[in-house]
Coordinates of C-alpha atoms in Angstrom, one line a residue:
M1422 CA 66.4 -17.1 12.7
H1423 CA 69.4 -17.4 10.4
N1424 CA 69.7 -16.8 6.7
L1425 CA 70.1 -20.1 4.7
S1426 CA 69.9 -18.6 1.2
A1427 CA 72.9 -20.7 0.1
M1428 CA 71.4 -23.9 1.5
L1429 CA 67.8 -24.3 0.1
V1430 CA 66.3 -27.3 1.8
L1431 CA 64.8 -28.6 -1.4
L1432 CA 65.7 -32.3 -1.8
L1433 CA 64.0 -34.6 -4.3
V1434 CA 62.5 -37.9 -3.4
A1435 CA 61.3 -38.4 -7.0
S1436 CA 62.7 -37.4 -10.3
P1437 CA 61.7 -33.8 -11.3
A1438 CA 59.5 -33.6 -14.3
W1439 CA 57.2 -31.2 -15.9
G1440 CA 53.5 -32.1 -15.8
K1441 CA 51.2 -33.0 -13.0
P1442 CA 52.8 -33.3 -9.5
S1443 CA 53.6 -37.0 -9.0
C1444 CA 55.7 -37.1 -5.8
S1445 CA 53.6 -37.9 -2.8
E1446 CA 56.1 -38.1 0.1
G1447 CA 59.0 -36.3 1.8
K1448 CA 61.0 -36.4 5.0
V1449 CA 61.2 -34.3 8.1
W1450 CA 64.4 -34.5 10.1
E1451 CA 66.3 -32.7 12.9
D1452 CA 69.0 -30.7 11.1
S1453 CA 71.1 -30.5 14.3
N1454 CA 74.2 -29.0 12.5
R1455 CA 72.0 -26.6 10.4
S1456 CA 73.7 -27.7 7.2
G1457 CA 70.6 -28.1 5.1
T1458 CA 71.4 -31.7 4.2
I1459 CA 70.5 -35.0 5.9
D1460 CA 73.6 -36.3 7.6
A1461 CA 74.1 -39.8 8.8
N1462 CA 73.8 -39.0 12.5
E1463 CA 70.8 -36.8 12.2
K1464 CA 67.5 -38.2 13.4
P1465 CA 64.2 -38.3 11.6
L1466 CA 61.3 -36.6 13.3
A1467 CA 58.1 -38.6 13.9
G1468 CA 54.7 -37.2 14.6
I1469 CA 55.3 -33.9 12.6
K1470 CA 52.2 -32.6 10.9
V1471 CA 52.2 -31.7 7.3
S1472 CA 49.3 -30.1 5.4
D1473 CA 48.3 -28.7 2.0
G1474 CA 45.7 -26.4 3.6
A1475 CA 42.9 -29.0 3.6
R1476 CA 44.4 -32.4 4.3
L1477 CA 46.7 -33.4 7.2
A1478 CA 49.4 -36.0 7.2
T1479 CA 51.8 -37.0 10.0
T1480 CA 55.3 -38.3 9.7
D1481 CA 56.1 -41.9 10.6
E1482 CA 59.0 -43.2 12.7
A1483 CA 61.3 -42.7 9.7
G1484 CA 60.2 -39.0 9.5
I1485 CA 58.3 -39.7 6.2
Y1486 CA 55.0 -38.0 5.4
H1487 CA 52.6 -39.2 2.7
L1488 CA 50.5 -36.6 1.0
P1489 CA 49.6 -37.1 -2.6
P1490 CA 50.0 -33.7 -4.2
I1491 CA 47.2 -31.6 -5.7
E1492 CA 48.0 -29.1 -8.4
G1493 CA 47.9 -25.5 -7.2
R1494 CA 48.0 -26.1 -3.4
T1495 CA 50.7 -25.1 -1.0
L1496 CA 52.4 -27.8 1.1
F1497 CA 53.6 -26.7 4.6
V1498 CA 54.9 -28.1 7.8
I1499 CA 53.2 -27.2 11.1
K1500 CA 56.1 -26.2 13.3
P1501 CA 56.2 -28.2 16.5
A1502 CA 57.2 -26.6 19.8
G1503 CA 60.9 -26.6 20.5
Y1504 CA 62.0 -26.3 16.9
E1505 CA 62.5 -23.5 14.4
F1506 CA 62.8 -23.3 10.6
P1507 CA 65.8 -22.0 8.6
A1508 CA 65.2 -18.8 6.7
R1509 CA 64.5 -18.5 3.0
A1510 CA 66.6 -16.2 0.9
D1511 CA 64.1 -13.4 1.6
G1512 CA 64.4 -13.9 5.4
L1513 CA 61.0 -15.6 5.8
P1514 CA 60.7 -19.0 7.5
D1515 CA 61.2 -21.9 5.1
F1516 CA 58.3 -24.2 5.9
W1517 CA 56.3 -24.4 2.7
S1518 CA 56.4 -25.2 -1.0
N1519 CA 53.9 -24.3 -3.8
L1520 CA 52.7 -27.3 -5.9
R1521 CA 52.3 -25.9 -9.4
S1522 CA 53.6 -27.7 -12.4
E1523 CA 51.4 -25.9 -14.9
Q1524 CA 51.3 -22.2 -15.7
G1525 CA 48.4 -20.5 -13.9
P1526 CA 46.4 -17.5 -14.9
K1527 CA 48.2 -14.5 -16.2
L1528 CA 48.1 -11.9 -13.4
K1529 CA 49.5 -8.4 -13.2
Y1530 CA 51.8 -9.3 -10.3
G1531 CA 52.8 -12.7 -11.5
G1532 CA 50.8 -15.2 -9.4
I1533 CA 52.6 -18.5 -8.9
P1534 CA 54.9 -19.5 -11.8
A1535 CA 55.1 -23.1 -13.0
T1536 CA 58.1 -24.9 -11.4
R1537 CA 59.5 -28.4 -11.5
S1538 CA 57.3 -30.5 -9.2
A1539 CA 59.2 -32.1 -6.3
C1540 CA 58.4 -33.2 -2.9
R1541 CA 60.0 -31.4 -0.1
N1542 CA 62.2 -32.6 2.7
F1543 CA 62.1 -30.2 5.7
G1544 CA 65.0 -29.8 8.1
L1545 CA 64.0 -28.4 11.5
W1546 CA 66.4 -26.8 13.9
P1547 CA 66.3 -27.3 17.7
A1548 CA 65.2 -23.9 18.9
Q1549 CA 68.0 -22.2 20.8
A1550 CA 65.7 -19.5 22.2
V1551 CA 63.6 -22.1 24.0
A1552 CA 66.6 -23.5 25.7
E1553 CA 68.0 -20.1 26.7
D1554 CA 65.0 -18.3 28.1
G1555 CA 63.8 -21.0 30.5
G1556 CA 60.4 -20.2 31.8
A1557 CA 60.1 -16.8 30.2
P1558 CA 56.7 -16.1 28.5
L1559 CA 56.3 -16.3 24.8
E1560 CA 56.6 -12.8 23.3
V1561 CA 54.9 -12.1 20.0
L1562 CA 54.9 -8.9 17.9
V1563 CA 51.5 -8.3 16.2
F1564 CA 51.4 -6.0 13.3
S1565 CA 48.3 -5.2 11.2
D1566 CA 47.7 -3.1 8.1
T1567 CA 51.2 -2.1 7.3
Q1568 CA 49.5 -1.1 4.1
T1569 CA 52.3 0.6 2.2
K1570 CA 51.3 2.0 -1.2
S1571 CA 54.8 3.3 -2.3
K1572 CA 58.5 3.3 -1.5
T1573 CA 57.8 6.4 0.6
D1574 CA 55.4 4.5 2.8
I1575 CA 58.0 1.7 3.2
D1576 CA 60.4 4.3 4.4
Y1577 CA 57.9 5.5 7.0
Y1578 CA 57.4 1.8 8.1
K1579 CA 61.1 1.4 8.4
R1580 CA 61.8 4.6 10.4
D1581 CA 58.6 4.7 12.4
I1582 CA 58.1 1.1 13.3
V1583 CA 61.0 -1.2 12.6
E1584 CA 64.2 0.7 13.3
P1585 CA 63.2 1.7 16.8
L1586 CA 62.5 -2.1 17.6
V1587 CA 65.8 -3.4 16.2
G1588 CA 67.8 -4.9 19.1
K1589 CA 65.2 -3.9 21.7
Q1590 CA 62.6 -6.6 21.5
R1591 CA 62.6 -10.3 22.7
A1592 CA 59.9 -11.6 20.4
R1593 CA 60.1 -15.2 19.3
L1594 CA 57.4 -14.7 16.6
G1595 CA 56.0 -12.0 14.5
L1596 CA 52.6 -11.9 12.9
T1597 CA 51.1 -9.5 10.3
L1598 CA 47.2 -9.5 10.2
G1599 CA 46.8 -8.6 6.5
D1600 CA 46.9 -5.6 4.2
V1601 CA 50.6 -6.1 4.0
V1602 CA 50.6 -3.6 1.2
N1603 CA 48.0 -1.3 -0.4
D1604 CA 47.1 -3.1 -3.7
D1605 CA 50.7 -2.8 -5.2
L1606 CA 51.9 -6.4 -4.7
S1607 CA 55.3 -5.5 -6.3
L1608 CA 56.2 -3.9 -3.0
Y1609 CA 56.4 -7.2 -1.1
P1610 CA 60.1 -7.7 -1.5
Q1611 CA 61.1 -4.2 -0.4
L1612 CA 58.8 -4.4 2.6
N1613 CA 60.1 -7.8 3.6
Q1614 CA 63.7 -6.5 3.5
V1615 CA 62.6 -4.0 6.2
T1616 CA 60.7 -6.5 8.4
R1617 CA 63.6 -9.0 8.3
M1618 CA 65.7 -6.4 10.2
L1619 CA 63.9 -7.5 13.3
Q1620 CA 65.4 -11.0 13.0
V1621 CA 62.2 -12.7 14.1
P1622 CA 60.3 -15.5 12.3
W1623 CA 57.5 -13.7 10.6
L1624 CA 54.1 -15.0 9.5
H1625 CA 51.7 -13.2 7.2
I1626 CA 47.9 -13.3 6.8
A1627 CA 46.3 -12.0 3.7
G1628 CA 44.1 -8.9 3.6
N1629 CA 41.7 -7.4 1.1
H1630 CA 44.5 -5.2 -0.2
D1631 CA 46.7 -8.2 -0.8
L1632 CA 44.5 -9.6 -3.6
D1633 CA 45.2 -10.2 -7.3
F1634 CA 42.3 -8.0 -8.4
D1635 CA 42.6 -9.3 -11.9
A1636 CA 41.8 -12.8 -10.7
R1637 CA 38.7 -14.4 -12.1
H1638 CA 37.5 -15.7 -8.8
D1639 CA 38.4 -16.1 -5.1
E1640 CA 40.4 -19.3 -5.6
E1641 CA 42.9 -17.3 -7.8
S1642 CA 42.9 -14.1 -5.8
L1643 CA 45.9 -14.9 -3.5
L1644 CA 48.4 -16.5 -6.0
T1645 CA 50.9 -13.6 -5.8
F1646 CA 50.5 -13.5 -2.1
R1647 CA 51.2 -17.2 -1.8
N1648 CA 54.2 -17.0 -4.1
T1649 CA 55.8 -14.7 -1.5
Y1650 CA 54.4 -15.7 1.8
G1651 CA 53.3 -19.3 1.3
P1652 CA 50.0 -20.9 2.6
D1653 CA 47.0 -18.6 3.3
T1654 CA 45.9 -21.2 5.9
F1655 CA 48.6 -22.3 8.3
A1656 CA 49.3 -23.4 11.9
W1657 CA 52.4 -22.8 14.1
E1658 CA 53.0 -24.4 17.5
E1659 CA 54.9 -23.0 20.4
R1660 CA 55.0 -24.6 23.9
E1661 CA 52.8 -21.8 25.2
A1662 CA 50.4 -21.3 22.3
V1663 CA 49.2 -22.6 19.0
F1664 CA 48.6 -20.1 16.2
I1665 CA 46.3 -20.6 13.2
G1666 CA 46.3 -18.1 10.4
L1667 CA 43.3 -18.0 8.1
D1668 CA 42.6 -15.9 5.0
D1669 CA 39.1 -14.7 5.7
V1670 CA 38.6 -12.4 2.6
I1671 CA 36.2 -13.9 0.1
Y1672 CA 36.8 -12.1 -3.2
R1673 CA 33.7 -11.5 -5.3
P1674 CA 34.8 -9.8 -8.6
G1675 CA 32.0 -8.0 -10.3
Q1676 CA 29.9 -7.7 -7.1
K1677 CA 29.4 -4.9 -4.6
P1678 CA 31.0 -5.1 -2.2
A1679 CA 33.8 -6.9 -4.0
Y1680 CA 34.6 -9.0 -0.9
I1681 CA 33.1 -10.2 2.3
G1682 CA 34.5 -11.8 5.4
G1683 CA 34.2 -15.6 5.5
L1684 CA 35.9 -19.0 5.3
R1685 CA 36.3 -21.6 2.5
E1686 CA 35.4 -25.3 2.6
D1687 CA 39.1 -26.3 2.3
Q1688 CA 39.8 -24.2 5.5
F1689 CA 37.1 -26.0 7.4
A1690 CA 38.5 -29.3 6.2
F1691 CA 41.9 -28.3 7.6
L1692 CA 40.4 -27.1 10.9
Q1693 CA 38.4 -30.3 11.3
A1694 CA 41.5 -32.4 10.7
Y1695 CA 43.9 -30.3 12.7
L1696 CA 42.0 -29.1 15.8
P1697 CA 41.5 -32.6 17.3
T1698 CA 45.3 -32.9 17.4
V1699 CA 45.7 -29.6 19.5
T1700 CA 46.0 -30.0 23.2
K1701 CA 43.8 -27.7 25.3
D1702 CA 46.4 -26.7 27.9
R1703 CA 47.8 -23.9 25.7
L1704 CA 46.4 -20.7 24.3
L1705 CA 44.8 -21.1 20.9
V1706 CA 45.2 -18.0 18.8
I1707 CA 43.2 -17.5 15.6
G1708 CA 44.5 -14.7 13.3
V1709 CA 42.5 -13.2 10.5
H1710 CA 42.2 -9.9 8.7
I1711 CA 38.5 -9.0 8.6
P1712 CA 36.9 -9.0 12.1
F1713 CA 34.4 -11.6 13.1
F1714 CA 32.0 -9.0 14.4
D1715 CA 29.8 -7.0 12.1
A1716 CA 31.6 -3.7 11.5
K1717 CA 28.4 -1.9 10.6
P1718 CA 25.1 -2.4 12.5
G1719 CA 22.8 -4.5 10.5
V1720 CA 25.4 -5.3 7.8
E1721 CA 26.8 -8.8 7.5
T1722 CA 30.5 -8.0 7.0
F1723 CA 31.6 -11.5 8.1
R1724 CA 29.3 -14.4 6.9
H1725 CA 27.4 -15.4 10.0
A1726 CA 27.1 -19.0 9.0
D1727 CA 30.8 -19.3 8.6
R1728 CA 31.4 -17.7 12.0
A1729 CA 28.9 -20.0 13.7
R1730 CA 30.6 -23.0 12.1
L1731 CA 34.1 -21.8 13.2
F1732 CA 32.9 -21.1 16.7
A1733 CA 31.4 -24.5 17.0
L1734 CA 34.8 -26.1 16.2
L1735 CA 36.4 -23.9 18.9
K1736 CA 33.9 -24.1 21.7
D1737 CA 35.5 -26.9 23.7
F1738 CA 38.9 -25.0 23.9
P1739 CA 39.1 -23.2 27.2
H1740 CA 41.8 -20.7 26.1
V1741 CA 41.1 -19.0 22.8
L1742 CA 42.0 -15.5 21.5
L1743 CA 40.9 -14.0 18.2
L1744 CA 43.1 -11.4 16.5
S1745 CA 41.8 -9.3 13.6
G1746 CA 42.7 -6.1 11.8
H1747 CA 41.2 -4.2 8.9
S1748 CA 39.3 -1.4 10.8
H1749 CA 42.1 1.1 11.3
T1750 CA 40.8 1.7 14.8
Q1751 CA 41.0 -0.7 17.7
Q1752 CA 38.6 -2.3 20.2
H1753 CA 37.9 -5.4 22.2
V1754 CA 34.8 -7.5 21.5
Y1755 CA 33.6 -10.4 23.6
H1756 CA 31.5 -12.9 21.7
G1757 CA 28.6 -14.8 23.2
A1758 CA 25.4 -16.6 22.2
V1759 CA 24.2 -13.6 20.1
S1760 CA 27.2 -14.1 17.7
G1761 CA 27.1 -17.9 17.8
W1762 CA 29.7 -18.5 20.6
H1763 CA 28.7 -21.2 23.1
G1764 CA 31.9 -21.7 25.0
S1765 CA 32.2 -21.7 28.8
V1766 CA 33.4 -18.1 28.9
P1767 CA 33.0 -15.2 26.5
L1768 CA 35.3 -15.3 23.4
H1769 CA 37.8 -12.4 23.3
E1770 CA 38.5 -10.8 20.0
Y1771 CA 41.1 -8.1 19.9
N1772 CA 40.7 -5.9 16.8
V1773 CA 44.2 -4.6 16.4
G1774 CA 45.0 -1.1 15.3
A1775 CA 47.0 -0.3 12.2
V1776 CA 50.8 0.0 11.8
C1777 CA 50.0 2.6 9.1
G1778 CA 47.4 4.2 11.4
A1779 CA 45.1 6.2 9.2
F1780 CA 46.9 5.1 6.0
W1781 CA 50.1 7.1 6.7
S1782 CA 48.1 10.4 6.7
G1783 CA 48.3 13.7 8.6
A1784 CA 50.8 16.4 9.1
K1785 CA 54.5 15.3 9.3
D1786 CA 56.7 15.6 12.3
A1787 CA 60.3 16.9 12.4
Q1788 CA 61.5 13.6 11.0
G1789 CA 59.1 13.8 8.1
I1790 CA 56.8 11.0 9.3
P1791 CA 53.1 11.6 9.1
D1792 CA 51.0 11.8 12.3
A1793 CA 48.9 8.8 11.2
T1794 CA 46.5 8.9 14.2
M1795 CA 43.5 6.7 13.6
A1796 CA 39.9 7.9 13.6
D1797 CA 39.3 6.7 17.2
G1798 CA 42.3 8.7 18.4
T1799 CA 44.6 5.7 18.7
P1800 CA 48.1 6.6 17.5
N1801 CA 49.6 4.3 14.9
G1802 CA 51.8 1.5 16.1
Y1803 CA 51.8 -2.2 16.9
A1804 CA 50.6 -4.7 19.5
S1805 CA 52.4 -7.2 21.6
L1806 CA 51.1 -10.5 22.9
Q1807 CA 52.7 -12.2 25.9
V1808 CA 51.7 -15.8 26.6
R1809 CA 52.4 -17.9 29.7
A1810 CA 51.9 -21.6 30.3
G1811 CA 48.3 -22.6 30.9
G1812 CA 46.7 -20.2 28.5
A1813 CA 47.3 -16.9 30.4
Y1814 CA 48.0 -13.9 28.1
A1815 CA 48.5 -10.2 28.1
L1816 CA 48.1 -7.7 25.3
A1817 CA 49.6 -4.2 24.9
W1818 CA 49.5 -1.4 22.3
H1819 CA 52.7 0.5 21.5
P1820 CA 52.4 3.9 19.8
A1821 CA 55.1 4.2 17.2
R1822 CA 56.8 7.3 18.6
D1823 CA 56.3 6.5 22.2
P1824 CA 55.9 2.7 22.7
D1825 CA 55.5 2.8 26.5
R1826 CA 52.6 5.3 26.4
A1827 CA 49.2 3.7 27.3
L1828 CA 46.9 6.7 27.0
S1829 CA 46.6 10.3 25.8
L1830 CA 45.0 13.2 27.6
H1831 CA 43.1 16.3 26.4
A1832 CA 42.3 19.1 28.8
P1833 CA 41.5 22.8 28.4
K1834 CA 44.4 25.2 29.0
V1835 CA 42.4 27.7 30.9
L1836 CA 38.9 28.0 32.6
R1837 CA 37.2 30.8 34.4
K1838 CA 37.3 30.5 38.2
G1839 CA 33.8 29.8 39.5
A1840 CA 32.4 28.7 36.1
Y1841 CA 29.9 25.9 36.0
P1842 CA 32.1 22.7 35.9
A1843 CA 31.0 21.7 32.4
F1844 CA 34.5 21.2 30.9
A1845 CA 36.6 18.1 31.3
V1846 CA 39.8 16.2 31.0
Y1847 CA 39.5 13.3 28.5
A1848 CA 41.6 10.1 28.6
N1849 CA 41.9 8.0 25.5
V1850 CA 43.1 4.6 26.9
F1851 CA 44.3 2.8 23.8
M1852 CA 43.7 -0.7 25.2
G1853 CA 40.6 0.3 27.2
Q1854 CA 37.6 -2.0 27.6
D1855 CA 34.2 -1.4 29.0
D1856 CA 35.3 -2.6 32.5
T1857 CA 38.6 -0.8 32.6
K1858 CA 39.0 1.3 35.7
V1859 CA 40.1 4.9 34.9
E1860 CA 40.5 7.5 37.7
Y1861 CA 41.7 11.1 38.0
R1862 CA 42.5 13.7 40.6
V1863 CA 43.4 17.3 40.7
D1864 CA 46.2 18.7 42.9
G1865 CA 46.6 15.4 44.8
T1866 CA 43.0 15.2 46.0
P1867 CA 41.4 11.7 46.4
W1868 CA 41.1 9.7 43.2
K1869 CA 37.7 9.8 41.5
P1870 CA 36.3 7.5 38.7
M1871 CA 36.1 8.8 35.1
S1872 CA 33.1 8.0 32.9
L1873 CA 33.3 6.0 29.7
V1874 CA 31.8 8.1 26.9
R1875 CA 31.1 7.4 23.3
Q1876 CA 32.6 10.6 21.8
A1877 CA 35.2 11.6 19.3
D1878 CA 38.7 12.1 20.6
P1879 CA 39.1 15.9 21.2
N1880 CA 42.7 15.8 20.2
L1881 CA 41.8 14.5 16.8
L1882 CA 38.9 16.9 16.6
A1883 CA 41.4 19.7 17.1
E1884 CA 43.6 18.3 14.4
N1885 CA 40.6 18.2 12.0
A1886 CA 40.0 21.9 12.8
R1887 CA 43.6 22.7 12.0
D1888 CA 43.3 20.9 8.7
D1889 CA 40.1 22.8 7.9
G1890 CA 41.7 26.2 8.7
A1891 CA 44.9 25.6 6.8
E1892 CA 45.4 27.5 3.6
A1893 CA 47.4 24.7 2.1
L1894 CA 47.7 20.9 2.5
R1895 CA 49.4 20.0 5.8
G1896 CA 50.3 16.5 4.5
Y1897 CA 49.9 14.2 1.6
D1898 CA 46.5 13.3 3.1
R1899 CA 44.8 15.0 6.0
S1900 CA 44.1 13.3 9.2
P1901 CA 40.9 11.2 9.3
E1902 CA 37.6 12.7 10.4
A1903 CA 37.3 11.8 14.1
E1904 CA 34.6 9.2 15.0
P1905 CA 33.3 8.0 18.4
S1906 CA 35.9 6.1 20.2
K1907 CA 35.3 2.9 22.1
H1908 CA 37.9 3.7 24.7
L1909 CA 37.5 7.4 25.8
W1910 CA 36.9 8.5 29.4
R1911 CA 35.8 11.9 30.8
G1912 CA 36.2 13.6 34.1
A1913 CA 34.8 17.1 34.9
L1914 CA 37.4 19.6 36.1
P1915 CA 36.7 21.7 39.2
T1916 CA 36.6 25.4 38.9
D1917 CA 36.2 26.3 42.6
L1918 CA 40.0 26.1 43.2
G1919 CA 42.4 29.0 43.6
V1920 CA 43.5 31.1 40.7
G1921 CA 46.6 29.7 38.9
E1922 CA 47.8 26.3 37.6
H1923 CA 46.4 23.0 38.7
R1924 CA 47.8 19.5 38.1
I1925 CA 45.7 16.8 36.6
E1926 CA 46.6 13.1 37.1
V1927 CA 45.0 10.1 35.4
R1928 CA 45.7 6.5 36.2
V1929 CA 44.5 3.4 34.5
H1930 CA 44.5 -0.2 35.9
D1931 CA 45.7 -2.1 32.8
Q1932 CA 45.3 -5.8 33.0
G1933 CA 48.4 -6.5 31.0
R1934 CA 50.8 -3.7 32.0
G1935 CA 49.7 -2.8 35.5
E1936 CA 49.0 0.8 36.6
Q1937 CA 49.6 3.4 33.8
T1938 CA 49.6 7.1 34.4
A1939 CA 49.5 10.4 32.6
S1940 CA 49.3 14.0 33.7
S1941 CA 48.5 17.5 32.4
T1942 CA 47.7 20.9 33.8
Y1943 CA 45.0 23.7 33.5
R1944 CA 44.8 27.2 34.8
L1945 CA 42.0 29.0 36.5
Q1946 CA 41.7 32.8 36.1
E1947 CA 39.3 35.5 37.1
A1948 CA 37.2 37.1 34.4
A1949 CA 35.3 40.4 34.5
E1950 CA 31.8 40.6 32.9

């Protein structure tokens, strides 16, 4: 994407005026020379979908869409495959416009200011990347919970996540699954300046820490977010996949809890209008912040009625992937009839780990960056999604300081020769699922299966012990208390081998990245009674 700050594609098809929005149409065209203006030889684009988050319009043969404006909504174009948008002055894709002609509620972080109401013309650029990469899969960077609370945290984000990726990734799209910041919405511009270093079109979904907490009700709670990032409901089409982003945080000021996962009526109206236009030969990705599964047993953390209603709209799509954040751990969940899914195959939800890990906590390394390991033992980092034609996809987790590492090991350093084999090597497989095949061997002996266990990661338990024993704080915040991991495997270590050092090898059959390996050692020694 290229910066088009000097060429804002904001052309009037009606005279600007204060008061209620009156303009009801605009034009979408192929801006082949990327000038930002409609030139005589540039063609209109028919069949392009335009929405205000509830209603859907389609451009005619002249490239004209008709959508009578409604005060307070956000107008946006659904990007068709094979095209891209110019960038706004802040580096974000320029595909939307807020419709607000009257001053909204006074909010701490500004909300959406009143502007002259005008319909938008949208110029789309033929996508060079599509022409250049041939049949290569679609690569998507998936961030969740960047959750910066200060300029210091933004510096961590820059040095830990973004700078190592600059010039080393092939993504055609980036997606942040909410909690972009940690309540301080004034940090959006600074954080965006860091993200734009990646030179990737980037879409943002709202989280519970992106709310205007001084809003009177849910409908006003994302005004500041929308002033920066545009629609809180959107769709984006690539030739390999269709992406739908949904704000699923229902703000309930004055109640406990102050929010719950769910969807609004206008979002269902959008889905009911848009989904019938989506072909079923591509992957359909639904991105949200709060997971669709209940985070606590017996507690409805996402409204079950909304979930069932959404799943009913999706059930006839053969290739669907749900992406969520919020938990600051990660796991894979497969929805079935119990959670209201009645599709032909289980519905896969990948609950993505956090960029900030455990809220940028823990002891700092030599570069001054906090450890940030999450409560399930997953290192902070980001995910990648690779999508091929026909709906096939692969996911991977990339630890910030070692992006190719797929697992971490923990093993004792020394055991007594001949002791009862009650001690083990543990493998935390970051993308592990219940059916993941994890094996180990010692000194090149035949491979043996490891057992999936629901225990806390021993590496994080050791870090908790170091925090407990420290005479002074080891970081701004200590590492989180370890909790049972959903992706931890155990293998007992033999003690009937010779005295000395022995090599442990672990291998994982990862569906997305092939075989992944890690190794460690332990020693056996004689001990007198």
